């Protein structure tokens, strides 16, 4: 397959650097990962991971966690 199209995307500089560090460790380039992602989108006819709009209850729980709230547990038995 010929590679003759470009994708430009603005992302956070720190996020990009962290992702590239991980990708270097596993031996793939950002271009290769984007290509893999696009292939998966085509194969699945959608994004290859769960994307949902949170409901009101979930939004409240997320906001509570962002503000330091919520409960912590040591394991799943609690």
PDB file of C-alpha atoms in Angstrom:
ATOM      1  CA  UNK A   1       0.000   0.000   0.000  1.00  0.00           C
ATOM      2  CA  UNK A   2       1.428   3.372  -1.014  1.00  0.00           C
ATOM      3  CA  UNK A   3       1.755   6.016   1.630  1.00  0.00           C
ATOM      4  CA  UNK A   4       0.849   9.246  -0.109  1.00  0.00           C
ATOM      5  CA  UNK A   5      -1.339  11.154   2.363  1.00  0.00           C
ATOM      6  CA  UNK A   6      -0.431  13.190   5.417  1.00  0.00           C
ATOM      7  CA  UNK A   7      -2.244  13.615   8.721  1.00  0.00           C
ATOM      8  CA  UNK A   8      -1.462  16.606  10.915  1.00  0.00           C
ATOM      9  CA  UNK A   9      -2.771  16.617  14.469  1.00  0.00           C
ATOM     10  CA  UNK A  10      -2.169  19.038  17.325  1.00  0.00           C
ATOM     11  CA  UNK A  11      -1.533  17.292  20.636  1.00  0.00           C
ATOM     12  CA  UNK A  12      -0.095  18.217  24.008  1.00  0.00           C
ATOM     13  CA  UNK A  13       3.718  18.331  23.812  1.00  0.00           C
ATOM     14  CA  UNK A  14       4.214  16.271  26.983  1.00  0.00           C
ATOM     15  CA  UNK A  15       1.687  13.661  25.879  1.00  0.00           C
ATOM     16  CA  UNK A  16       3.480  13.334  22.536  1.00  0.00           C
ATOM     17  CA  UNK A  17       6.877  12.933  24.202  1.00  0.00           C
ATOM     18  CA  UNK A  18       5.601  10.314  26.659  1.00  0.00           C
ATOM     19  CA  UNK A  19       3.858   8.346  23.915  1.00  0.00           C
ATOM     20  CA  UNK A  20       6.930   8.443  21.668  1.00  0.00           C
ATOM     21  CA  UNK A  21       9.076   7.150  24.546  1.00  0.00           C
ATOM     22  CA  UNK A  22       6.748   4.161  24.974  1.00  0.00           C
ATOM     23  CA  UNK A  23       6.628   3.546  21.227  1.00  0.00           C
ATOM     24  CA  UNK A  24      10.440   3.597  20.960  1.00  0.00           C
ATOM     25  CA  UNK A  25      10.627   0.940  23.693  1.00  0.00           C
ATOM     26  CA  UNK A  26       8.282  -1.345  21.761  1.00  0.00           C
ATOM     27  CA  UNK A  27       9.987  -0.612  18.456  1.00  0.00           C
ATOM     28  CA  UNK A  28       7.300   1.168  16.460  1.00  0.00           C
ATOM     29  CA  UNK A  29       6.976   4.693  15.149  1.00  0.00           C
ATOM     30  CA  UNK A  30       4.119   7.120  15.640  1.00  0.00           C
ATOM     31  CA  UNK A  31       3.354   6.775  11.932  1.00  0.00           C
ATOM     32  CA  UNK A  32       3.114   2.988  12.235  1.00  0.00           C
ATOM     33  CA  UNK A  33       0.754   3.251  15.217  1.00  0.00           C
ATOM     34  CA  UNK A  34      -1.475   5.778  13.455  1.00  0.00           C
ATOM     35  CA  UNK A  35      -1.581   3.474  10.428  1.00  0.00           C
ATOM     36  CA  UNK A  36      -2.532   0.526  12.671  1.00  0.00           C
ATOM     37  CA  UNK A  37      -5.251   2.628  14.294  1.00  0.00           C
ATOM     38  CA  UNK A  38      -6.691   3.618  10.920  1.00  0.00           C
ATOM     39  CA  UNK A  39      -6.711  -0.032   9.773  1.00  0.00           C
ATOM     40  CA  UNK A  40      -8.589  -1.012  12.941  1.00  0.00           C
ATOM     41  CA  UNK A  41     -11.125   1.785  12.425  1.00  0.00           C
ATOM     42  CA  UNK A  42     -11.805   0.475   8.920  1.00  0.00           C
ATOM     43  CA  UNK A  43     -12.018  -3.177  10.036  1.00  0.00           C
ATOM     44  CA  UNK A  44     -14.319  -2.455  12.980  1.00  0.00           C
ATOM     45  CA  UNK A  45     -16.255   0.333  11.288  1.00  0.00           C
ATOM     46  CA  UNK A  46     -15.594   2.450  14.384  1.00  0.00           C
ATOM     47  CA  UNK A  47     -12.911   3.243  16.922  1.00  0.00           C
ATOM     48  CA  UNK A  48     -11.237   0.118  18.365  1.00  0.00           C
ATOM     49  CA  UNK A  49     -11.972   1.032  21.970  1.00  0.00           C
ATOM     50  CA  UNK A  50     -15.033   1.937  23.977  1.00  0.00           C
ATOM     51  CA  UNK A  51     -16.012   5.599  23.661  1.00  0.00           C
ATOM     52  CA  UNK A  52     -19.026   6.719  25.640  1.00  0.00           C
ATOM     53  CA  UNK A  53     -20.560   9.944  26.852  1.00  0.00           C
ATOM     54  CA  UNK A  54     -20.734   9.631  30.644  1.00  0.00           C
ATOM     55  CA  UNK A  55     -24.163   9.875  32.265  1.00  0.00           C
ATOM     56  CA  UNK A  56     -24.900  12.343  35.081  1.00  0.00           C
ATOM     57  CA  UNK A  57     -24.053   9.868  37.847  1.00  0.00           C
ATOM     58  CA  UNK A  58     -20.692   9.061  36.267  1.00  0.00           C
ATOM     59  CA  UNK A  59     -19.925  12.766  35.738  1.00  0.00           C
ATOM     60  CA  UNK A  60     -20.637  13.479  39.412  1.00  0.00           C
ATOM     61  CA  UNK A  61     -18.405  10.586  40.487  1.00  0.00           C
ATOM     62  CA  UNK A  62     -15.606  11.781  38.192  1.00  0.00           C
ATOM     63  CA  UNK A  63     -15.903  15.336  39.534  1.00  0.00           C
ATOM     64  CA  UNK A  64     -15.825  13.986  43.093  1.00  0.00           C
ATOM     65  CA  UNK A  65     -12.617  12.069  42.352  1.00  0.00           C
ATOM     66  CA  UNK A  66     -11.059  15.134  40.700  1.00  0.00           C
ATOM     67  CA  UNK A  67     -11.699  17.039  43.929  1.00  0.00           C
ATOM     68  CA  UNK A  68     -10.057  14.365  46.092  1.00  0.00           C
ATOM     69  CA  UNK A  69     -13.259  12.594  47.104  1.00  0.00           C
ATOM     70  CA  UNK A  70     -14.218   8.982  46.777  1.00  0.00           C
ATOM     71  CA  UNK A  71     -13.280   5.867  48.707  1.00  0.00           C
ATOM     72  CA  UNK A  72     -10.147   3.746  48.441  1.00  0.00           C
ATOM     73  CA  UNK A  73     -10.070  -0.009  48.885  1.00  0.00           C
ATOM     74  CA  UNK A  74      -7.162  -2.431  49.314  1.00  0.00           C
ATOM     75  CA  UNK A  75      -8.738  -5.097  47.144  1.00  0.00           C
ATOM     76  CA  UNK A  76     -11.860  -6.340  45.459  1.00  0.00           C
ATOM     77  CA  UNK A  77     -13.149  -8.167  48.556  1.00  0.00           C
ATOM     78  CA  UNK A  78     -14.206  -4.925  50.246  1.00  0.00           C
TER      79      UNK A  78
END
